[in-house]
Tab-separated table of C-alpha atoms in Angstrom:
chain	number	residue	atom	x	y	z
A	1	UNK	CA	0.000	0.000	0.000
A	2	UNK	CA	1.387	3.372	-1.026
A	3	UNK	CA	1.206	6.277	1.406
A	4	UNK	CA	0.966	9.070	-1.152
A	5	UNK	CA	0.644	11.696	1.592
A	6	UNK	CA	4.244	11.004	2.589
A	7	UNK	CA	5.450	12.054	-0.850
A	8	UNK	CA	4.291	15.621	-0.161
A	9	UNK	CA	5.771	15.744	3.346
A	10	UNK	CA	9.527	16.532	3.140
A	11	UNK	CA	10.032	16.079	6.886
A	12	UNK	CA	8.387	12.648	6.821
A	13	UNK	CA	10.498	11.673	3.818
A	14	UNK	CA	13.678	12.580	5.687
A	15	UNK	CA	12.586	10.527	8.703
A	16	UNK	CA	11.726	7.522	6.538
A	17	UNK	CA	14.972	7.719	4.551
A	18	UNK	CA	17.139	5.945	7.145
A	19	UNK	CA	20.154	5.404	4.907
A	20	UNK	CA	19.958	8.840	3.265
A	21	UNK	CA	19.352	7.517	-0.223
A	22	UNK	CA	17.800	10.785	-1.400
A	23	UNK	CA	20.774	12.744	-0.116
A	24	UNK	CA	23.163	10.343	-1.842
A	25	UNK	CA	21.354	10.765	-5.164
A	26	UNK	CA	21.346	14.535	-4.749
A	27	UNK	CA	25.139	14.451	-4.457
A	28	UNK	CA	25.679	12.407	-7.629
A	29	UNK	CA	26.787	15.402	-9.679
A	30	UNK	CA	29.380	16.384	-7.093
A	31	UNK	CA	30.738	12.812	-7.030
A	32	UNK	CA	31.128	12.851	-10.802
A	33	UNK	CA	33.095	16.108	-10.670
A	34	UNK	CA	35.296	14.807	-7.861
A	35	UNK	CA	35.906	11.522	-9.658
A	36	UNK	CA	36.935	13.307	-12.857
A	37	UNK	CA	39.262	15.648	-10.989
A	38	UNK	CA	40.915	12.815	-9.046
A	39	UNK	CA	41.274	10.720	-12.197
A	40	UNK	CA	43.205	13.534	-13.854
A	41	UNK	CA	45.373	13.958	-10.758
A	42	UNK	CA	46.090	10.217	-10.781
A	43	UNK	CA	47.656	10.496	-14.242
A	44	UNK	CA	44.774	9.866	-16.627
A	45	UNK	CA	45.364	13.194	-18.390
A	46	UNK	CA	48.975	12.166	-19.056
A	47	UNK	CA	47.987	8.840	-20.603
A	48	UNK	CA	49.228	8.497	-24.185
A	49	UNK	CA	47.683	5.290	-25.585
A	50	UNK	CA	49.167	3.692	-28.709
A	51	UNK	CA	45.721	2.569	-29.838
A	52	UNK	CA	42.468	1.085	-28.686
A	53	UNK	CA	42.530	-2.208	-26.783
A	54	UNK	CA	41.057	-5.250	-28.479
A	55	UNK	CA	38.584	-5.647	-25.612
A	56	UNK	CA	37.728	-3.831	-22.406
A	57	UNK	CA	36.826	-6.180	-19.550
A	58	UNK	CA	35.156	-4.583	-16.526
A	59	UNK	CA	35.185	-6.660	-13.346
A	60	UNK	CA	33.208	-5.962	-10.202
A	61	UNK	CA	29.784	-6.522	-8.724
A	62	UNK	CA	26.596	-4.544	-8.190
A	63	UNK	CA	26.645	-1.092	-9.726
A	64	UNK	CA	30.177	-1.642	-11.069
A	65	UNK	CA	28.708	-4.198	-13.476
A	66	UNK	CA	25.843	-1.836	-14.236
A	67	UNK	CA	28.439	0.771	-15.201
A	68	UNK	CA	30.055	-1.810	-17.481
A	69	UNK	CA	26.719	-2.500	-19.185
A	70	UNK	CA	26.190	1.210	-19.720
A	71	UNK	CA	29.672	1.540	-21.156
A	72	UNK	CA	28.922	-1.303	-23.571
A	73	UNK	CA	25.731	0.468	-24.673
A	74	UNK	CA	27.614	3.724	-25.282
A	75	UNK	CA	30.534	2.050	-27.077
A	76	UNK	CA	28.194	0.264	-29.482
A	77	UNK	CA	29.744	-2.118	-31.987
A	78	UNK	CA	32.948	-0.127	-32.446
A	79	UNK	CA	34.656	-1.773	-29.451
A	80	UNK	CA	34.144	-4.931	-27.436
A	81	UNK	CA	33.167	-4.078	-23.862
A	82	UNK	CA	32.447	-7.110	-21.672
A	83	UNK	CA	31.243	-7.017	-18.052
A	84	UNK	CA	33.056	-9.616	-15.948
A	85	UNK	CA	30.744	-10.812	-13.150
A	86	UNK	CA	31.875	-13.051	-10.283
A	87	UNK	CA	31.871	-16.766	-11.011
A	88	UNK	CA	31.982	-18.216	-7.490
A	89	UNK	CA	31.708	-17.353	-3.810
A	90	UNK	CA	33.364	-18.711	-0.690
A	91	UNK	CA	32.898	-17.911	3.005
A	92	UNK	CA	35.365	-15.505	4.561
A	93	UNK	CA	36.649	-16.864	7.905
A	94	UNK	CA	36.105	-14.657	10.948
A	95	UNK	CA	39.241	-13.706	12.845
A	96	UNK	CA	37.326	-12.953	16.033
A	97	UNK	CA	33.960	-14.166	17.290
A	98	UNK	CA	33.195	-10.681	18.540
A	99	UNK	CA	33.461	-9.190	15.066
A	100	UNK	CA	30.456	-9.285	12.734
A	101	UNK	CA	30.618	-11.643	9.767
A	102	UNK	CA	32.261	-10.334	6.619
A	103	UNK	CA	30.014	-9.113	3.841
A	104	UNK	CA	29.123	-11.727	1.273
A	105	UNK	CA	30.866	-9.871	-1.545
A	106	UNK	CA	34.250	-10.190	0.209
A	107	UNK	CA	34.328	-13.887	-0.737
A	108	UNK	CA	33.429	-13.532	-4.407
A	109	UNK	CA	35.788	-14.880	-7.072
A	110	UNK	CA	36.416	-13.841	-10.673
A	111	UNK	CA	38.023	-15.585	-13.636
A	112	UNK	CA	39.529	-14.061	-16.768
A	113	UNK	CA	38.291	-15.423	-20.105
A	114	UNK	CA	40.728	-17.828	-21.729
A	115	UNK	CA	41.328	-15.478	-24.660
A	116	UNK	CA	42.293	-12.435	-22.553
A	117	UNK	CA	45.891	-11.359	-23.055
A	118	UNK	CA	48.298	-8.483	-23.832
A	119	UNK	CA	45.926	-6.860	-26.345
A	120	UNK	CA	43.171	-6.407	-23.773
A	121	UNK	CA	42.413	-3.986	-20.953
A	122	UNK	CA	41.041	-5.100	-17.593
A	123	UNK	CA	39.261	-2.504	-15.459
A	124	UNK	CA	38.581	-3.534	-11.859
A	125	UNK	CA	36.128	-1.350	-9.964
A	126	UNK	CA	35.164	-1.736	-6.319
A	127	UNK	CA	33.447	0.510	-3.789
A	128	UNK	CA	34.990	-1.373	-0.831
A	129	UNK	CA	38.342	-2.518	-2.182
A	130	UNK	CA	38.437	-5.523	0.133
A	131	UNK	CA	37.381	-8.319	-2.230
A	132	UNK	CA	40.123	-10.937	-2.258
A	133	UNK	CA	38.812	-12.255	-5.561
A	134	UNK	CA	39.474	-8.939	-7.292
A	135	UNK	CA	43.011	-8.863	-5.913
A	136	UNK	CA	43.551	-12.370	-7.299
A	137	UNK	CA	42.047	-11.273	-10.628
A	138	UNK	CA	44.513	-8.382	-10.863
A	139	UNK	CA	47.391	-10.809	-10.285
A	140	UNK	CA	45.974	-13.174	-12.901
A	141	UNK	CA	45.688	-10.364	-15.459
A	142	UNK	CA	49.256	-9.232	-14.721
A	143	UNK	CA	50.504	-12.764	-15.418
A	144	UNK	CA	48.639	-12.748	-18.743
A	145	UNK	CA	50.119	-9.390	-19.770
A	146	UNK	CA	46.848	-7.435	-19.741
A	147	UNK	CA	46.814	-3.705	-19.191
A	148	UNK	CA	45.121	-3.040	-15.846
A	149	UNK	CA	43.217	-0.106	-14.351
A	150	UNK	CA	41.869	-0.278	-10.793
A	151	UNK	CA	39.216	1.978	-9.258
A	152	UNK	CA	39.128	1.482	-5.484
A	153	UNK	CA	39.226	3.504	-2.265
A	154	UNK	CA	42.661	4.783	-1.352
A	155	UNK	CA	44.472	2.574	1.147
A	156	UNK	CA	42.282	-0.474	0.473
A	157	UNK	CA	43.829	-3.910	-0.233
A	158	UNK	CA	42.778	-3.642	-3.873
A	159	UNK	CA	44.379	-0.207	-4.244
A	160	UNK	CA	47.596	-1.562	-2.729
A	161	UNK	CA	47.505	-4.565	-5.075
A	162	UNK	CA	47.146	-2.195	-8.041
A	163	UNK	CA	50.621	-0.830	-7.320
A	164	UNK	CA	52.070	-4.340	-7.190
A	165	UNK	CA	50.731	-5.278	-10.636
A	166	UNK	CA	51.677	-1.925	-12.225
A	167	UNK	CA	48.061	-0.909	-12.753
A	168	UNK	CA	46.826	2.622	-13.178
A	169	UNK	CA	45.113	3.361	-9.837
A	170	UNK	CA	42.036	5.572	-9.872
A	171	UNK	CA	40.374	6.518	-6.572
A	172	UNK	CA	36.768	5.584	-5.834
A	173	UNK	CA	34.806	8.574	-4.508
A	174	UNK	CA	32.664	7.638	-1.472
A	175	UNK	CA	29.474	9.495	-0.540
A	176	UNK	CA	30.024	12.744	1.295
A	177	UNK	CA	28.258	11.534	4.445
A	178	UNK	CA	29.574	7.956	4.513
A	179	UNK	CA	31.239	8.415	7.900
A	180	UNK	CA	28.282	9.800	9.811
A	181	UNK	CA	25.284	8.085	8.235
A	182	UNK	CA	22.819	7.098	10.967
A	183	UNK	CA	22.216	3.472	11.741
A	184	UNK	CA	18.752	2.069	11.316
A	185	UNK	CA	16.779	0.026	13.800
A	186	UNK	CA	18.852	-3.065	13.065
A	187	UNK	CA	22.061	-1.263	13.999
A	188	UNK	CA	23.490	-1.202	10.489
A	189	UNK	CA	23.650	1.176	7.578
A	190	UNK	CA	20.970	0.498	5.023
A	191	UNK	CA	17.835	-1.611	5.232
A	192	UNK	CA	17.008	-5.192	6.001
A	193	UNK	CA	18.084	-7.825	8.481
A	194	UNK	CA	20.926	-9.410	6.486
A	195	UNK	CA	24.163	-7.916	7.835
A	196	UNK	CA	26.319	-9.683	5.240
A	197	UNK	CA	24.132	-8.386	2.391
A	198	UNK	CA	23.970	-4.636	3.026
A	199	UNK	CA	22.117	-2.265	0.738
A	200	UNK	CA	24.325	-0.647	-1.861
A	201	UNK	CA	24.803	3.098	-2.020
A	202	UNK	CA	22.306	4.161	-4.719
A	203	UNK	CA	24.715	6.744	-6.150
A	204	UNK	CA	27.741	4.439	-6.273
A	205	UNK	CA	26.979	3.911	-9.963
A	206	UNK	CA	28.313	7.365	-10.821
A	207	UNK	CA	31.515	6.855	-8.820
A	208	UNK	CA	32.135	3.728	-10.936
A	209	UNK	CA	30.984	5.155	-14.263
A	210	UNK	CA	32.712	8.561	-14.232
A	211	UNK	CA	36.347	7.329	-14.147
A	212	UNK	CA	35.434	4.487	-16.499
A	213	UNK	CA	34.090	6.922	-19.089
A	214	UNK	CA	37.042	9.267	-18.638
A	215	UNK	CA	39.375	6.338	-19.300
A	216	UNK	CA	37.539	4.993	-22.343
A	217	UNK	CA	37.169	8.492	-23.785
A	218	UNK	CA	40.942	8.850	-23.568
A	219	UNK	CA	41.403	5.458	-25.268
A	220	UNK	CA	38.895	6.194	-28.025
A	221	UNK	CA	36.558	3.383	-26.971
A	222	UNK	CA	33.602	5.709	-26.404
A	223	UNK	CA	33.149	8.503	-28.989
A	224	UNK	CA	32.223	11.256	-26.531
A	225	UNK	CA	32.509	15.025	-27.103
A	226	UNK	CA	35.272	16.610	-25.060
A	227	UNK	CA	32.834	18.305	-22.654
A	228	UNK	CA	30.330	15.451	-22.360
A	229	UNK	CA	31.504	14.259	-18.936
A	230	UNK	CA	31.399	17.698	-17.328
A	231	UNK	CA	27.869	18.195	-18.681
A	232	UNK	CA	26.897	14.874	-17.107
A	233	UNK	CA	27.438	16.325	-13.629
A	234	UNK	CA	25.304	19.341	-14.535
A	235	UNK	CA	22.462	17.078	-15.692
A	236	UNK	CA	22.588	15.127	-12.434
A	237	UNK	CA	22.400	18.387	-10.492
A	238	UNK	CA	19.421	19.551	-12.550
A	239	UNK	CA	17.593	16.273	-11.932
A	240	UNK	CA	18.302	16.534	-8.204
A	241	UNK	CA	16.652	19.976	-8.189
A	242	UNK	CA	13.573	18.782	-10.089
A	243	UNK	CA	13.218	15.644	-7.942
A	244	UNK	CA	14.039	17.197	-4.559
A	245	UNK	CA	11.921	16.070	-1.569
A	246	UNK	CA	10.278	19.461	-1.027
A	247	UNK	CA	8.955	19.626	-4.606
A	248	UNK	CA	5.237	18.850	-4.764
A	249	UNK	CA	4.287	15.556	-6.358
A	250	UNK	CA	2.557	17.239	-9.291
A	251	UNK	CA	5.781	19.104	-10.186
A	252	UNK	CA	8.214	16.328	-9.214
A	253	UNK	CA	8.516	13.802	-12.077
A	254	UNK	CA	10.087	11.132	-9.843
A	255	UNK	CA	7.265	11.293	-7.299
A	256	UNK	CA	4.700	11.166	-10.108
A	257	UNK	CA	6.367	8.113	-11.610
A	258	UNK	CA	6.556	6.400	-8.209
A	259	UNK	CA	2.837	6.961	-7.603
A	260	UNK	CA	2.044	5.649	-11.069
A	261	UNK	CA	3.935	2.410	-10.468
A	262	UNK	CA	2.318	1.722	-7.088
A	263	UNK	CA	0.214	-1.431	-7.062
A	264	UNK	CA	1.542	-2.630	-10.413
A	265	UNK	CA	4.005	-5.135	-11.802
A	266	UNK	CA	6.065	-2.995	-14.184
A	267	UNK	CA	7.242	-4.159	-17.568
A	268	UNK	CA	10.208	-1.892	-18.322
A	269	UNK	CA	10.545	-1.793	-22.077
A	270	UNK	CA	13.199	0.161	-23.916
A	271	UNK	CA	14.007	1.124	-27.473
A	272	UNK	CA	17.712	1.005	-28.211
A	273	UNK	CA	20.724	-0.042	-26.120
A	274	UNK	CA	20.997	3.246	-24.200
A	275	UNK	CA	17.408	3.150	-22.972
A	276	UNK	CA	17.851	-0.599	-22.427
A	277	UNK	CA	20.688	0.050	-19.986
A	278	UNK	CA	18.476	2.531	-18.131
A	279	UNK	CA	15.621	0.007	-17.972
A	280	UNK	CA	17.902	-2.672	-16.562
A	281	UNK	CA	19.144	-0.251	-13.910
A	282	UNK	CA	15.565	0.722	-12.996
A	283	UNK	CA	14.560	-2.919	-12.557
A	284	UNK	CA	17.500	-3.478	-10.199
A	285	UNK	CA	16.705	-0.339	-8.196
A	286	UNK	CA	13.027	-1.238	-7.877
A	287	UNK	CA	14.064	-4.576	-6.384
A	288	UNK	CA	16.732	-3.029	-4.125
A	289	UNK	CA	15.008	0.158	-3.006
A	290	UNK	CA	11.286	-0.558	-3.328
A	291	UNK	CA	11.181	-4.343	-2.945
A	292	UNK	CA	9.204	-4.592	-6.198
A	293	UNK	CA	9.696	-7.094	-9.014
A	294	UNK	CA	10.005	-5.727	-12.529
A	295	UNK	CA	10.863	-7.212	-15.909
A	296	UNK	CA	13.124	-5.292	-18.258
A	297	UNK	CA	13.367	-5.956	-21.965
A	298	UNK	CA	14.440	-4.429	-25.266
A	299	UNK	CA	12.049	-3.856	-28.120
A	300	UNK	CA	11.209	-5.660	-30.294
A	301	UNK	CA	12.232	-8.839	-28.407
A	302	UNK	CA	10.204	-7.874	-25.334
A	303	UNK	CA	6.954	-8.080	-27.307
A	304	UNK	CA	7.306	-11.826	-27.799
A	305	UNK	CA	9.085	-12.512	-24.503
A	306	UNK	CA	6.439	-10.753	-22.359
A	307	UNK	CA	3.329	-11.365	-24.463
A	308	UNK	CA	2.034	-14.019	-22.057
A	309	UNK	CA	1.953	-11.490	-19.217
A	310	UNK	CA	-0.909	-9.658	-20.914
A	311	UNK	CA	-3.159	-12.707	-21.122
A	312	UNK	CA	-2.352	-14.068	-17.645
A	313	UNK	CA	-3.740	-13.169	-14.237
A	314	UNK	CA	-1.910	-9.840	-14.122
A	315	UNK	CA	-3.512	-8.572	-17.304
A	316	UNK	CA	-6.186	-5.929	-16.831
A	317	UNK	CA	-8.713	-7.999	-18.748
A	318	UNK	CA	-8.165	-11.217	-16.790
A	319	UNK	CA	-11.410	-12.738	-15.455
A	320	UNK	CA	-11.634	-13.224	-11.655
A	321	UNK	CA	-12.355	-16.743	-10.468
A	322	UNK	CA	-15.481	-15.637	-8.548
A	323	UNK	CA	-17.064	-12.367	-9.564
A	324	UNK	CA	-19.517	-12.315	-6.623
A	325	UNK	CA	-17.072	-12.990	-3.784
A	326	UNK	CA	-16.646	-10.419	-1.005
A	327	UNK	CA	-13.581	-8.267	-1.727
A	328	UNK	CA	-13.798	-5.921	1.258
A	329	UNK	CA	-10.961	-7.616	3.130
A	330	UNK	CA	-8.872	-8.329	0.046
A	331	UNK	CA	-5.886	-6.185	-0.961
A	332	UNK	CA	-6.061	-4.355	-4.238
A	333	UNK	CA	-5.057	-6.715	-7.068
A	334	UNK	CA	-1.801	-6.157	-8.912
A	335	UNK	CA	-1.957	-5.247	-12.575
A	336	UNK	CA	0.570	-4.822	-15.322
A	337	UNK	CA	2.005	-1.418	-16.134
A	338	UNK	CA	4.256	-0.885	-19.135
A	339	UNK	CA	6.902	1.808	-18.822
A	340	UNK	CA	8.562	2.503	-22.161
A	341	UNK	CA	11.904	4.339	-22.128
A	342	UNK	CA	13.287	5.922	-25.303
A	343	UNK	CA	15.825	8.353	-26.661
A	344	UNK	CA	14.204	10.517	-29.321
A	345	UNK	CA	16.700	13.001	-30.706
A	346	UNK	CA	14.692	13.886	-33.815
A	347	UNK	CA	13.980	17.510	-34.624
A	348	UNK	CA	10.644	19.034	-33.722
A	349	UNK	CA	8.145	19.220	-36.615
A	350	UNK	CA	8.021	22.553	-38.420
A	351	UNK	CA	5.141	24.544	-39.792
A	352	UNK	CA	2.041	26.306	-38.497
A	353	UNK	CA	0.391	24.501	-35.624
A	354	UNK	CA	3.309	22.116	-35.197
A	355	UNK	CA	4.203	20.919	-31.748
A	356	UNK	CA	6.860	22.851	-29.879
A	357	UNK	CA	10.100	21.443	-28.557
A	358	UNK	CA	8.271	19.509	-25.843
A	359	UNK	CA	5.936	16.552	-26.405
A	360	UNK	CA	2.344	17.210	-27.258
A	361	UNK	CA	3.044	20.903	-27.904
A	362	UNK	CA	4.138	21.595	-24.332
A	363	UNK	CA	7.246	23.747	-24.056
A	364	UNK	CA	10.319	21.986	-22.800
A	365	UNK	CA	12.930	23.814	-20.758
A	366	UNK	CA	16.581	23.382	-21.543
A	367	UNK	CA	17.036	21.155	-18.493
A	368	UNK	CA	13.484	19.811	-18.431
A	369	UNK	CA	14.579	16.195	-18.282
A	370	UNK	CA	12.775	13.220	-19.817
A	371	UNK	CA	9.229	14.086	-20.824
A	372	UNK	CA	6.173	11.886	-20.615
A	373	UNK	CA	4.985	11.298	-24.168
A	374	UNK	CA	1.208	11.608	-24.595
A	375	UNK	CA	-0.577	8.663	-26.168
A	376	UNK	CA	-1.783	10.780	-29.097
A	377	UNK	CA	1.671	12.173	-29.902
A	378	UNK	CA	1.999	12.527	-33.669
A	379	UNK	CA	5.750	12.149	-33.882
A	380	UNK	CA	7.095	9.231	-35.937
A	381	UNK	CA	7.494	5.939	-34.080
A	382	UNK	CA	9.285	2.749	-34.949
A	383	UNK	CA	7.148	-0.284	-35.728
A	384	UNK	CA	8.224	-1.906	-32.440
A	385	UNK	CA	6.984	1.069	-30.395
A	386	UNK	CA	3.745	1.234	-32.379
A	387	UNK	CA	3.138	-2.490	-31.835
A	388	UNK	CA	3.831	-2.080	-28.115
A	389	UNK	CA	1.112	0.563	-27.873
A	390	UNK	CA	-1.315	-1.658	-29.771
A	391	UNK	CA	-0.584	-4.652	-27.548
A	392	UNK	CA	-1.137	-2.652	-24.372
A	393	UNK	CA	-4.328	-1.046	-25.660
A	394	UNK	CA	-5.754	-4.377	-26.797
A	395	UNK	CA	-5.479	-5.772	-23.241
A	396	UNK	CA	-6.392	-2.583	-21.324
A	397	UNK	CA	-2.883	-2.317	-19.871
A	398	UNK	CA	-1.622	1.167	-19.129
A	399	UNK	CA	1.487	2.138	-21.088
A	400	UNK	CA	3.463	5.200	-20.041
A	401	UNK	CA	6.233	6.442	-22.285
A	402	UNK	CA	9.165	8.560	-21.135
A	403	UNK	CA	11.617	9.930	-23.669
A	404	UNK	CA	14.805	11.931	-23.461
A	405	UNK	CA	15.368	14.243	-26.396
A	406	UNK	CA	19.074	14.776	-25.714
A	407	UNK	CA	21.016	14.101	-28.941
A	408	UNK	CA	24.078	12.852	-27.029
A	409	UNK	CA	23.477	9.195	-25.946
A	410	UNK	CA	25.389	9.645	-22.683
A	411	UNK	CA	23.236	12.586	-21.652
A	412	UNK	CA	20.034	10.742	-22.558
A	413	UNK	CA	21.203	7.796	-20.452
A	414	UNK	CA	22.024	10.064	-17.504
A	415	UNK	CA	18.613	11.745	-17.610
A	416	UNK	CA	16.696	8.466	-17.737
A	417	UNK	CA	18.753	6.804	-15.003
A	418	UNK	CA	18.677	9.812	-12.676
A	419	UNK	CA	14.893	10.134	-12.941
A	420	UNK	CA	14.192	6.445	-12.386
A	421	UNK	CA	16.677	6.209	-9.499
A	422	UNK	CA	14.780	8.902	-7.615
A	423	UNK	CA	11.461	7.240	-8.485
A	424	UNK	CA	12.598	3.879	-7.078
A	425	UNK	CA	13.673	5.506	-3.802
A	426	UNK	CA	10.426	7.471	-3.460
A	427	UNK	CA	8.352	4.353	-4.165
A	428	UNK	CA	10.262	2.402	-1.519
A	429	UNK	CA	9.910	5.130	1.109
A	430	UNK	CA	6.171	5.594	0.502
A	431	UNK	CA	5.491	1.855	0.407
A	432	UNK	CA	7.369	0.991	3.598
A	433	UNK	CA	5.598	3.704	5.581
């Protein structure tokens, strides 16, 4: 059950936000700027590559792998970018019974592909820097002759190992309030009762992605304009202003999206790899922050993969088993909701009576963020998007479309991810209250 009154009560939102997720998201732009500045100070600006690597392997877990998937979407087919997830896990022995058990991620293990060698680049990214498996992976890559870059907190075991294997060390930027974040009722940072599976910092993605993009821009893996990364921080700041807690729900796009997803099972569809990366991130954040399941998929494949959801029990037109039963004590049934994410960089139509720069004729500010596309929008659509609308309409399933009109793919990705990150946090806070 969603407490929509909480969304318009900034004081109540602050009290409910035990691990300061909203504050962390609001500081995303500052973390990007700090990460870029520290990367230059670490020697990235003095890097003189001889050419692009054959493949870029990005090892880590959580949002580090999400950053790798986003990098792959931005690189396209010009370069091979492969996320390297953990392949195994082992318990970490406790040195003292009085100490709490180590986090689960400390015992993860990674393995290089058999083909990785001197022509390839391995990027290891960690928010903690204490994973023994990543240290072993760095040693394995050094033995194979791979070029190595490590993003980890200064002074961590992984940062120390980077010096031993002659890697380029880049510092990981922690949240500004990481040292004084209040503990919740369970005596730990974050939510839940699993001390070895703590909640991840929702803005850690940007601390992983910013140095990764700065590196790949320098290597020519991602064709980014020279000022694209600095503008990314500005976009994150603009989204934080629009989605701030004291903005009313009817003017706050993240609160509006959270309210719209309440009581639904979202199908997160996307057109194109950039929007697909944003949809995958949103599904993960809905599970992590709001405790809600969601299915993400790329058009046109999602139409066939998720078609059965429309005719099953979650479809709006599904028949109840007993129409005359008493529903007073029953919770509201869950229904499907399709959220379609797109990047639409086409020019606005010209001529008398044509729509303005916003969708549906509404004016769009320079930093207006992703706009909700009205159902009767006359702009050209791909056949996959048109068929998605027809499928949803045929089964009385609500389809909401959000589109970023930024021509630069990175900026479109940032806008979509920033909006949906705030929405996932707001939905979780309102639902748990």
